[in-house]
């Protein structure tokens, strides 16, 4: 899941700021030499002459002239470029009628980068103007183009621009800046994405998995293509912004044609274009800093932790997160570990119970990682290993139970499995929270036999209950007859009760039973 847009914007801005700072600290002396050679191509014989002359005349501080506006320019350029790049990608998707979040081609990403450079041009033009004037101030005084003795500070240049041209004076050279940035960043993003695609295709992975060294090479290659495209235009921009110290400067096309007419036959023309080779050689060091540092900023969510390996060893012996952290390029790799509870089904297992009955049993296991380092360092795949171990543990535990225990004591079996799994996975940094037996399937023949046995048991029990009822009834009748025999009148009352019951049924025929002792008197007379 992508980070929140605000968090992503903060990351983009921070990456741009860090990358811009690194570029200025490492490349400002070379940039100063570049501007001097672009603006005064006949004054210096080459890069070494310009560099050493500047160092002898004004010292190390002279090579870092304009570092403050350069720092602001780099930070603002990278920050605005990274911030607007995502918005420009959405604009390309809208124009191309693509779904939001759809993957863009390399050419479409290059177009988005080119569009984003318009915003970065507006952001860096004022600081570029101040930087170039500070860098070339010594040569302007030496050639008599401006009066000597002027203060060479950022604030003095800013006041001069405001005094002579007003706020719009800071945007002298904006046209050449845009003419430099738009095709330049098309080449940069196009070459960068194309190089990443080729690395991903060759390595059989996606673009995000090519590693730091291919990523740095891709950034350097993109930067080299950028400067090959924009260096002549950058030369024009530098002259416009520096020479504007003497008053209104000619436009882009006139300055460009003037450079060609006056310097194409001069050996010193290499001051404009020969520096390009040196700049490209340094580009793989400086141009890759923003991208590399941007890739060093990582975020893990609240339920995640990151285990960082530095030169093959786990750093600090503890995981990072949640939140933002940094990794070092080339030396650091990291693995994200999810700490949430995970569940998985145990496939049905054919198990032979202790009483030699074959049953099919399945279940479900709930577990979580409680030690991210152990789950990464002690086992190659913690989740897969836990699944395989659960299957074997189910077989081992159920093999010690008979069929009756298996059917009646599921809770005990679940607890026994949980304890066994928890002990076995503890070195892997895994805590087994719960194990449940889902279903126990018996063979069809065994099911029929058990059903017949249960039915026979029920019939036998019914007969026993019926016989016990008959026996109890007979005993009750016997006791009743003994009581009635003790009282002849009681027998007569029982007759009358019986007649009352018969009469209530509205029968047409009623039989009066006579006592046997009355009939005995008649039989004696005969």
Coordinates of C-alpha atoms in Angstrom, one line a residue:
X1 CA 0.0 0.0 0.0
X2 CA 1.3 3.4 -1.0
X3 CA 2.1 6.0 1.8
X4 CA -0.3 8.8 2.6
X5 CA 0.1 11.7 0.0
X6 CA 1.3 14.1 2.8
X7 CA 3.9 11.6 3.9
X8 CA 5.0 10.9 0.3
X9 CA 5.3 14.7 -0.2
X10 CA 7.5 15.0 2.9
X11 CA 9.7 12.1 1.7
X12 CA 10.0 13.7 -1.8
X13 CA 10.9 17.1 -0.4
X14 CA 13.4 15.6 2.1
X15 CA 15.0 13.5 -0.7
X16 CA 15.3 16.5 -2.9
X17 CA 16.8 18.6 -0.1
X18 CA 19.4 16.0 0.9
X19 CA 20.3 15.3 -2.8
X20 CA 20.6 19.0 -3.5
X21 CA 22.9 19.5 -0.5
X22 CA 25.1 16.6 -1.6
X23 CA 25.3 17.9 -5.1
X24 CA 26.4 21.4 -4.0
X25 CA 29.0 20.2 -1.5
X26 CA 30.6 17.8 -4.0
X27 CA 30.2 19.7 -7.2
X28 CA 30.2 23.5 -6.5
X29 CA 33.9 24.0 -7.3
X30 CA 33.4 22.3 -10.7
X31 CA 30.2 24.3 -11.3
X32 CA 32.1 27.6 -10.6
X33 CA 34.8 26.6 -13.0
X34 CA 32.2 25.7 -15.6
X35 CA 30.4 29.1 -15.3
X36 CA 33.7 31.0 -15.6
X37 CA 34.8 29.0 -18.7
X38 CA 31.3 29.4 -20.3
X39 CA 31.3 33.2 -19.7
X40 CA 34.9 33.9 -20.4
X41 CA 36.1 31.2 -22.9
X42 CA 39.2 33.2 -24.0
X43 CA 40.5 34.0 -20.5
X44 CA 41.4 30.4 -19.6
X45 CA 43.2 27.7 -21.5
X46 CA 41.2 24.8 -20.0
X47 CA 39.7 23.3 -16.9
X48 CA 43.0 22.9 -15.0
X49 CA 44.1 26.4 -15.8
X50 CA 40.7 27.9 -14.7
X51 CA 40.5 25.8 -11.6
X52 CA 44.1 26.6 -10.4
X53 CA 43.8 30.2 -11.3
X54 CA 40.7 30.7 -9.3
X55 CA 42.2 28.9 -6.4
X56 CA 45.3 31.1 -6.4
X57 CA 43.4 34.3 -6.8
X58 CA 40.5 33.9 -4.4
X59 CA 41.3 30.6 -2.5
X60 CA 39.0 27.8 -1.7
X61 CA 36.2 30.2 -0.8
X62 CA 36.3 31.5 -4.4
X63 CA 35.5 28.0 -5.7
X64 CA 32.5 27.9 -3.4
X65 CA 31.3 31.3 -4.5
X66 CA 27.5 31.2 -4.9
X67 CA 27.2 28.1 -2.7
X68 CA 24.3 29.5 -0.8
X69 CA 22.1 30.3 -3.8
X70 CA 23.3 27.1 -5.4
X71 CA 22.2 25.2 -2.4
X72 CA 18.8 26.9 -2.5
X73 CA 18.6 26.3 -6.2
X74 CA 19.4 22.6 -6.0
X75 CA 17.1 22.0 -3.0
X76 CA 14.2 23.9 -4.7
X77 CA 14.8 22.3 -8.1
X78 CA 14.9 18.7 -6.7
X79 CA 12.1 19.3 -4.3
X80 CA 9.8 20.9 -6.9
X81 CA 10.8 18.4 -9.5
X82 CA 10.1 15.4 -7.3
X83 CA 6.8 16.9 -6.0
X84 CA 5.5 17.9 -9.4
X85 CA 6.7 14.7 -11.2
X86 CA 3.9 12.6 -9.6
X87 CA 1.3 15.3 -10.5
X88 CA 2.6 15.4 -14.1
X89 CA 2.3 11.7 -14.4
X90 CA -1.4 12.0 -13.4
X91 CA -1.7 14.7 -16.1
X92 CA -0.1 12.4 -18.7
X93 CA -2.6 9.6 -17.7
X94 CA -5.5 12.1 -18.0
X95 CA -4.4 13.2 -21.5
X96 CA -3.8 9.6 -22.5
X97 CA -7.2 8.6 -21.0
X98 CA -5.6 6.0 -18.8
X99 CA -6.9 4.8 -15.4
X100 CA -5.5 6.5 -12.3
X101 CA -2.5 4.6 -11.1
X102 CA -1.9 2.8 -14.4
X103 CA 1.7 2.0 -15.3
X104 CA 3.2 4.5 -17.7
X105 CA 5.6 3.7 -20.5
X106 CA 9.2 5.0 -20.4
X107 CA 8.4 7.7 -23.0
X108 CA 5.3 8.8 -21.0
X109 CA 7.5 9.1 -17.9
X110 CA 10.0 11.1 -19.8
X111 CA 7.2 13.4 -20.9
X112 CA 6.0 13.8 -17.3
X113 CA 9.6 14.7 -16.2
X114 CA 9.9 17.2 -19.0
X115 CA 6.6 18.8 -18.0
X116 CA 7.7 18.9 -14.3
X117 CA 10.9 20.7 -15.3
X118 CA 8.8 23.8 -16.2
X119 CA 7.9 24.3 -12.6
X120 CA 11.5 23.6 -11.5
X121 CA 12.7 26.2 -14.0
X122 CA 10.5 28.9 -12.4
X123 CA 11.8 27.9 -9.0
X124 CA 15.6 27.9 -9.8
X125 CA 15.9 30.9 -12.2
X126 CA 16.3 33.6 -9.5
X127 CA 18.9 31.6 -7.5
X128 CA 20.7 30.6 -10.7
X129 CA 21.0 34.3 -11.6
X130 CA 22.5 35.2 -8.2
X131 CA 24.8 32.2 -8.3
X132 CA 26.2 32.8 -11.7
X133 CA 26.8 36.5 -11.0
X134 CA 28.7 35.7 -7.8
X135 CA 30.8 33.1 -9.6
X136 CA 31.8 35.4 -12.4
X137 CA 32.2 38.6 -10.4
X138 CA 36.0 38.5 -10.2
X139 CA 36.3 38.1 -14.0
X140 CA 33.8 40.9 -14.7
X141 CA 35.9 43.3 -12.6
X142 CA 39.1 42.1 -14.1
X143 CA 37.9 42.7 -17.7
X144 CA 36.5 46.1 -16.7
X145 CA 32.9 45.3 -17.5
X146 CA 31.9 46.4 -14.0
X147 CA 33.5 48.7 -11.5
X148 CA 35.9 47.0 -9.1
X149 CA 35.5 47.0 -5.4
X150 CA 31.9 45.9 -5.3
X151 CA 30.8 43.6 -2.5
X152 CA 30.5 40.0 -3.5
X153 CA 27.8 38.7 -1.2
X154 CA 24.4 37.2 -1.9
X155 CA 22.6 40.2 -0.4
X156 CA 24.6 42.7 -2.4
X157 CA 23.7 41.0 -5.7
X158 CA 20.0 40.7 -4.6
X159 CA 19.9 44.4 -3.8
X160 CA 21.5 45.3 -7.1
X161 CA 19.0 43.3 -9.1
X162 CA 16.1 44.8 -7.2
X163 CA 17.5 48.3 -7.6
X164 CA 18.2 48.1 -11.4
X165 CA 15.5 45.7 -12.7
X166 CA 13.0 45.1 -9.9
X167 CA 11.6 41.7 -8.9
X168 CA 11.3 40.6 -12.6
X169 CA 15.1 41.1 -12.9
X170 CA 15.5 37.8 -11.1
X171 CA 13.9 36.1 -14.1
X172 CA 16.5 37.2 -16.7
X173 CA 17.4 34.0 -18.6
X174 CA 14.1 32.3 -17.8
X175 CA 13.5 31.4 -21.4
X176 CA 17.0 29.9 -21.7
X177 CA 16.5 28.1 -18.4
X178 CA 13.2 26.5 -19.7
X179 CA 14.8 25.8 -23.0
X180 CA 17.5 23.9 -21.1
X181 CA 15.3 22.1 -18.6
X182 CA 12.4 20.9 -20.8
X183 CA 14.4 18.8 -23.3
X184 CA 17.1 18.0 -20.7
X185 CA 14.8 16.3 -18.3
X186 CA 13.0 14.6 -21.1
X187 CA 16.3 13.0 -21.9
X188 CA 17.1 12.4 -18.2
X189 CA 13.9 10.6 -17.3
X190 CA 13.7 8.8 -20.6
X191 CA 17.3 7.5 -20.4
X192 CA 16.9 6.7 -16.6
X193 CA 13.6 4.7 -17.1
X194 CA 14.9 3.0 -20.2
X195 CA 18.1 2.0 -18.5
X196 CA 16.2 0.6 -15.5
X197 CA 13.9 -1.3 -17.8
X198 CA 16.9 -2.9 -19.5
X199 CA 18.4 -3.9 -16.2
X200 CA 15.1 -5.3 -15.0
X201 CA 14.7 -7.3 -18.2
X202 CA 18.3 -8.6 -18.0
X203 CA 18.0 -9.5 -14.3
X204 CA 14.5 -11.0 -14.6
X205 CA 12.9 -8.8 -12.0
X206 CA 10.9 -5.5 -11.8
X207 CA 12.4 -2.0 -11.8
X208 CA 12.3 -1.7 -8.0
X209 CA 14.3 -4.9 -7.5
X210 CA 17.4 -4.1 -9.7
X211 CA 19.5 -3.1 -6.7
X212 CA 21.5 0.1 -5.9
X213 CA 24.4 -0.2 -8.3
X214 CA 22.2 -0.6 -11.4
X215 CA 20.1 2.2 -10.0
X216 CA 23.1 4.5 -9.6
X217 CA 24.3 3.7 -13.1
X218 CA 20.8 4.4 -14.5
X219 CA 20.8 7.8 -12.8
X220 CA 24.3 8.6 -14.0
X221 CA 23.4 7.6 -17.5
X222 CA 20.3 9.7 -17.4
X223 CA 22.4 12.7 -16.1
X224 CA 24.9 12.2 -18.9
X225 CA 22.2 12.3 -21.5
X226 CA 20.7 15.4 -19.9
X227 CA 24.0 17.4 -20.0
X228 CA 24.8 16.2 -23.6
X229 CA 21.5 17.8 -24.5
X230 CA 21.5 21.0 -22.5
X231 CA 25.2 22.0 -22.2
X232 CA 25.1 24.5 -25.2
X233 CA 21.9 26.0 -23.9
X234 CA 23.4 26.2 -20.4
X235 CA 26.3 28.1 -21.8
X236 CA 23.9 30.7 -23.3
X237 CA 22.0 30.9 -20.0
X238 CA 25.1 31.6 -18.0
X239 CA 26.2 34.4 -20.4
X240 CA 22.8 36.0 -20.3
X241 CA 22.6 36.0 -16.5
X242 CA 26.2 37.1 -16.0
X243 CA 26.4 39.8 -18.7
X244 CA 23.1 41.3 -17.4
X245 CA 25.3 42.9 -14.8
X246 CA 26.3 45.5 -17.4
X247 CA 22.7 46.3 -18.4
X248 CA 20.1 44.9 -20.6
X249 CA 21.3 41.7 -22.2
X250 CA 20.4 40.3 -25.7
X251 CA 17.9 37.5 -25.9
X252 CA 18.5 33.8 -26.2
X253 CA 18.8 33.5 -30.0
X254 CA 21.0 36.5 -30.4
X255 CA 23.3 35.3 -27.6
X256 CA 23.4 31.8 -29.1
X257 CA 24.2 33.0 -32.6
X258 CA 26.8 35.5 -31.2
X259 CA 28.6 32.6 -29.5
X260 CA 28.7 30.6 -32.8
X261 CA 29.9 33.6 -34.9
X262 CA 32.6 34.9 -32.6
X263 CA 34.0 31.7 -31.1
X264 CA 33.6 28.8 -33.6
X265 CA 37.0 29.6 -35.2
X266 CA 38.7 30.3 -31.9
X267 CA 40.5 27.5 -30.1
X268 CA 39.1 29.0 -27.0
X269 CA 35.7 27.8 -28.0
X270 CA 36.4 24.7 -26.1
X271 CA 35.8 26.8 -23.1
X272 CA 32.1 26.6 -23.9
X273 CA 31.9 22.9 -24.9
X274 CA 35.1 21.2 -24.0
X275 CA 34.1 21.3 -20.3
X276 CA 31.2 19.0 -21.2
X277 CA 33.5 16.0 -21.2
X278 CA 34.9 16.7 -17.7
X279 CA 31.4 17.4 -16.5
X280 CA 30.0 14.1 -17.7
X281 CA 32.9 12.3 -16.0
X282 CA 31.9 13.8 -12.7
X283 CA 28.2 13.3 -13.4
X284 CA 28.1 9.6 -12.2
X285 CA 29.3 10.9 -8.8
X286 CA 27.1 13.9 -8.4
X287 CA 24.0 13.3 -10.5
X288 CA 23.1 10.1 -8.8
X289 CA 23.1 11.5 -5.3
X290 CA 19.5 12.8 -5.4
X291 CA 18.1 9.6 -6.7
X292 CA 20.3 7.4 -4.5
X293 CA 19.5 9.3 -1.4
X294 CA 15.8 9.3 -2.3
X295 CA 15.9 5.6 -2.5
X296 CA 17.6 5.4 0.9
X297 CA 14.4 6.8 2.6
X298 CA 12.2 3.9 3.6
X299 CA 8.9 3.6 5.6
X300 CA 7.5 0.6 7.5
X301 CA 3.9 0.6 8.8
X302 CA 2.8 0.2 12.4
X303 CA 2.4 -3.6 12.0
X304 CA 5.8 -4.1 10.2
X305 CA 9.4 -4.1 11.1
X306 CA 12.5 -3.9 8.9
X307 CA 15.6 -6.1 9.5
X308 CA 18.6 -4.3 8.0
X309 CA 21.7 -6.2 6.8
X310 CA 24.8 -4.1 6.5
X311 CA 27.6 -5.9 4.6
X312 CA 25.9 -9.1 5.5
X313 CA 25.4 -8.4 9.3
X314 CA 22.3 -7.3 11.0
X315 CA 22.7 -3.8 12.3
X316 CA 22.1 -3.0 16.0
X317 CA 20.7 -6.5 16.5
X318 CA 17.2 -5.0 16.5
X319 CA 14.7 -4.3 13.8
X320 CA 13.7 -0.8 12.6
X321 CA 10.2 0.7 12.7
X322 CA 7.5 1.6 12.7
X323 CA 8.0 4.8 10.8
X324 CA 10.8 6.3 8.7
X325 CA 14.3 5.0 8.5
X326 CA 17.4 5.3 6.3
X327 CA 19.5 2.6 4.5
X328 CA 22.9 3.1 3.1
X329 CA 23.3 2.6 -0.6
X330 CA 25.3 -0.4 -1.9
X331 CA 26.1 -1.7 1.7
X332 CA 22.6 -2.1 3.2
X333 CA 19.7 -4.5 2.3
X334 CA 16.6 -4.9 4.3
X335 CA 13.7 -7.4 4.7
X336 CA 10.2 -6.3 5.8
X337 CA 8.5 -8.5 8.4
X338 CA 4.7 -8.5 9.0
X339 CA 3.9 -8.8 12.7
X340 CA 0.1 -9.4 12.3
X341 CA -1.5 -12.7 13.1
X342 CA -1.6 -15.1 10.1
X343 CA -3.9 -18.0 9.7
X344 CA -3.7 -21.0 7.3
X345 CA -5.5 -24.2 6.7
X346 CA -3.9 -27.6 7.3
X347 CA -4.8 -29.7 4.2
X348 CA -6.7 -32.9 5.0
X349 CA -4.3 -35.6 6.2
X350 CA -4.9 -39.4 6.0
X351 CA -4.0 -40.5 9.5
X352 CA -3.9 -44.0 11.0
X353 CA -5.1 -43.9 14.6
X354 CA -3.7 -46.0 17.5
X355 CA -6.6 -48.5 17.0
X356 CA -5.8 -48.9 13.3
X357 CA -8.5 -46.7 11.8
X358 CA -7.8 -44.5 8.8
X359 CA -9.4 -41.1 9.1
X360 CA -9.0 -37.8 7.2
X361 CA -8.4 -34.8 9.5
X362 CA -7.9 -31.1 8.6
X363 CA -7.4 -28.0 10.8
X364 CA -6.4 -24.3 11.0
X365 CA -3.4 -22.7 12.7
X366 CA -3.1 -19.1 13.9
X367 CA 0.4 -17.7 14.4
X368 CA 2.4 -14.4 14.4
X369 CA 6.0 -13.4 14.3
X370 CA 7.2 -12.1 17.6
X371 CA 11.0 -11.9 16.8
X372 CA 11.6 -10.4 13.3
X373 CA 15.4 -11.1 13.4
X374 CA 15.0 -14.8 14.2
X375 CA 12.3 -15.2 11.5
X376 CA 14.7 -13.8 8.9
X377 CA 18.1 -15.1 10.1
X378 CA 17.1 -18.6 11.4
X379 CA 14.8 -19.9 8.7
X380 CA 14.7 -19.2 5.0
X381 CA 10.9 -19.0 4.8
X382 CA 9.1 -18.8 8.1
X383 CA 5.6 -19.0 6.8
X384 CA 6.2 -22.0 4.5
X385 CA 8.2 -23.9 7.1
X386 CA 5.4 -23.4 9.7
X387 CA 2.8 -24.8 7.3
X388 CA 4.9 -27.9 6.6
X389 CA 5.6 -28.4 10.3
X390 CA 1.9 -28.1 11.1
X391 CA 1.1 -31.0 8.8
X392 CA 3.7 -33.3 10.3
X393 CA 2.7 -32.3 13.8
X394 CA -0.9 -33.2 13.1
X395 CA 0.1 -36.6 12.0
X396 CA 2.3 -37.2 15.0
X397 CA -0.2 -36.1 17.6
X398 CA -3.2 -37.9 16.1
X399 CA -1.2 -41.1 15.6
X400 CA -1.1 -41.5 19.4
X401 CA -4.9 -41.3 19.8
X402 CA -7.6 -43.9 19.2
X403 CA -10.8 -43.1 17.3
X404 CA -12.9 -42.5 20.3
X405 CA -10.4 -39.9 21.7
X406 CA -10.1 -38.3 18.3
X407 CA -13.9 -37.8 18.1
X408 CA -14.5 -36.7 21.7
X409 CA -11.4 -34.8 22.8
X410 CA -10.7 -32.2 20.1
X411 CA -9.9 -29.5 22.5
X412 CA -7.2 -31.6 24.2
X413 CA -5.7 -32.5 20.8
X414 CA -5.7 -28.8 19.7
X415 CA -3.9 -27.8 22.9
X416 CA -1.3 -30.6 22.4
X417 CA -0.7 -29.5 18.8
X418 CA -0.3 -25.9 19.8
X419 CA 2.3 -26.7 22.5
X420 CA 4.3 -28.9 20.1
X421 CA 4.2 -26.3 17.3
X422 CA 5.0 -23.5 19.6
X423 CA 8.1 -25.3 21.0
X424 CA 9.3 -26.2 17.5
X425 CA 8.9 -22.7 16.0
X426 CA 10.3 -20.7 18.9
X427 CA 13.8 -20.6 17.4
X428 CA 12.2 -19.2 14.2
X429 CA 10.7 -16.2 16.2
X430 CA 7.2 -17.5 15.7
X431 CA 4.4 -17.6 18.4
X432 CA 1.6 -20.2 17.7
X433 CA -1.5 -18.7 19.2
X434 CA -4.2 -21.2 18.4
X435 CA -4.8 -24.5 16.7
X436 CA -8.2 -25.9 15.8
X437 CA -9.4 -29.3 14.4
X438 CA -11.9 -28.4 11.7
X439 CA -13.3 -31.8 10.5
X440 CA -12.8 -35.5 11.0
X441 CA -13.9 -37.7 8.1
X442 CA -14.4 -41.4 8.5
X443 CA -14.4 -44.0 5.7
X444 CA -17.9 -44.8 4.3
X445 CA -17.8 -48.5 5.4
X446 CA -16.8 -47.5 8.9
X447 CA -19.6 -44.9 9.0
X448 CA -22.1 -47.6 8.0
X449 CA -20.8 -50.0 10.6
X450 CA -20.8 -47.4 13.3
X451 CA -24.4 -46.5 12.3
X452 CA -25.5 -50.1 12.4
X453 CA -23.8 -50.6 15.8
X454 CA -25.5 -47.5 17.2
X455 CA -28.9 -48.6 15.9
X456 CA -28.5 -52.1 17.4
X457 CA -27.4 -50.5 20.7
X458 CA -30.5 -48.3 20.7
X459 CA -32.9 -51.3 19.9
X460 CA -31.3 -53.4 22.6
X461 CA -31.7 -50.6 25.1
X462 CA -35.4 -50.1 24.0
X463 CA -36.1 -53.8 24.6
X464 CA -34.4 -53.7 28.0
X465 CA -36.4 -50.7 29.0
X466 CA -39.7 -52.4 27.8
X467 CA -38.9 -55.6 29.7
X468 CA -38.1 -53.6 32.8
X469 CA -41.4 -51.8 32.4
X470 CA -43.3 -55.1 32.1
X471 CA -41.6 -56.5 35.1
X472 CA -42.3 -53.4 37.2
X473 CA -45.9 -53.5 36.1
X474 CA -46.3 -57.2 37.0
X475 CA -44.9 -56.5 40.5
X476 CA -47.3 -53.6 41.0
X477 CA -50.3 -55.8 39.9
X478 CA -49.1 -58.5 42.3
X479 CA -49.0 -56.1 45.2
X480 CA -52.4 -54.7 44.3
X481 CA -54.0 -58.2 44.1
X482 CA -52.6 -59.1 47.6
X483 CA -54.1 -55.9 49.0
X484 CA -57.5 -56.5 47.4
X485 CA -57.5 -60.2 48.6
X486 CA -57.4 -59.0 52.1
X487 CA -60.7 -57.2 51.8
X488 CA -63.7 -58.8 49.8
X489 CA -65.5 -55.5 49.8
X490 CA -62.6 -53.9 48.2
X491 CA -63.0 -56.4 45.3
X492 CA -66.6 -55.3 44.9
X493 CA -65.7 -51.7 44.9
X494 CA -63.1 -52.4 42.1
X495 CA -65.9 -54.1 40.2
X496 CA -68.1 -51.1 40.5
X497 CA -65.2 -48.8 39.4
X498 CA -64.7 -51.0 36.3
X499 CA -68.5 -50.8 35.5
X500 CA -68.4 -47.0 35.8
X501 CA -65.5 -46.9 33.4
X502 CA -67.3 -49.2 30.9
X503 CA -70.5 -47.2 31.1
X504 CA -68.7 -44.0 30.3
X505 CA -67.8 -45.4 26.9
X506 CA -71.5 -45.7 25.9
X507 CA -71.3 -49.4 25.0
X508 CA -74.4 -51.3 24.1
X509 CA -73.4 -54.6 25.8
X510 CA -72.2 -54.8 29.3
X511 CA -71.0 -58.0 30.9
X512 CA -71.4 -58.4 34.7
X513 CA -68.8 -60.6 36.1
X514 CA -70.0 -62.6 39.0
X515 CA -67.8 -63.6 41.9
X516 CA -66.6 -67.2 41.8
X517 CA -67.7 -67.9 45.3
X518 CA -71.4 -67.4 44.4
X519 CA -71.2 -69.9 41.6
X520 CA -69.5 -72.3 44.0
X521 CA -72.7 -72.4 46.2
X522 CA -74.8 -73.5 43.2
X523 CA -72.3 -76.1 42.2
X524 CA -72.3 -77.7 45.7
X525 CA -76.2 -78.1 45.7
X526 CA -76.1 -80.1 42.5

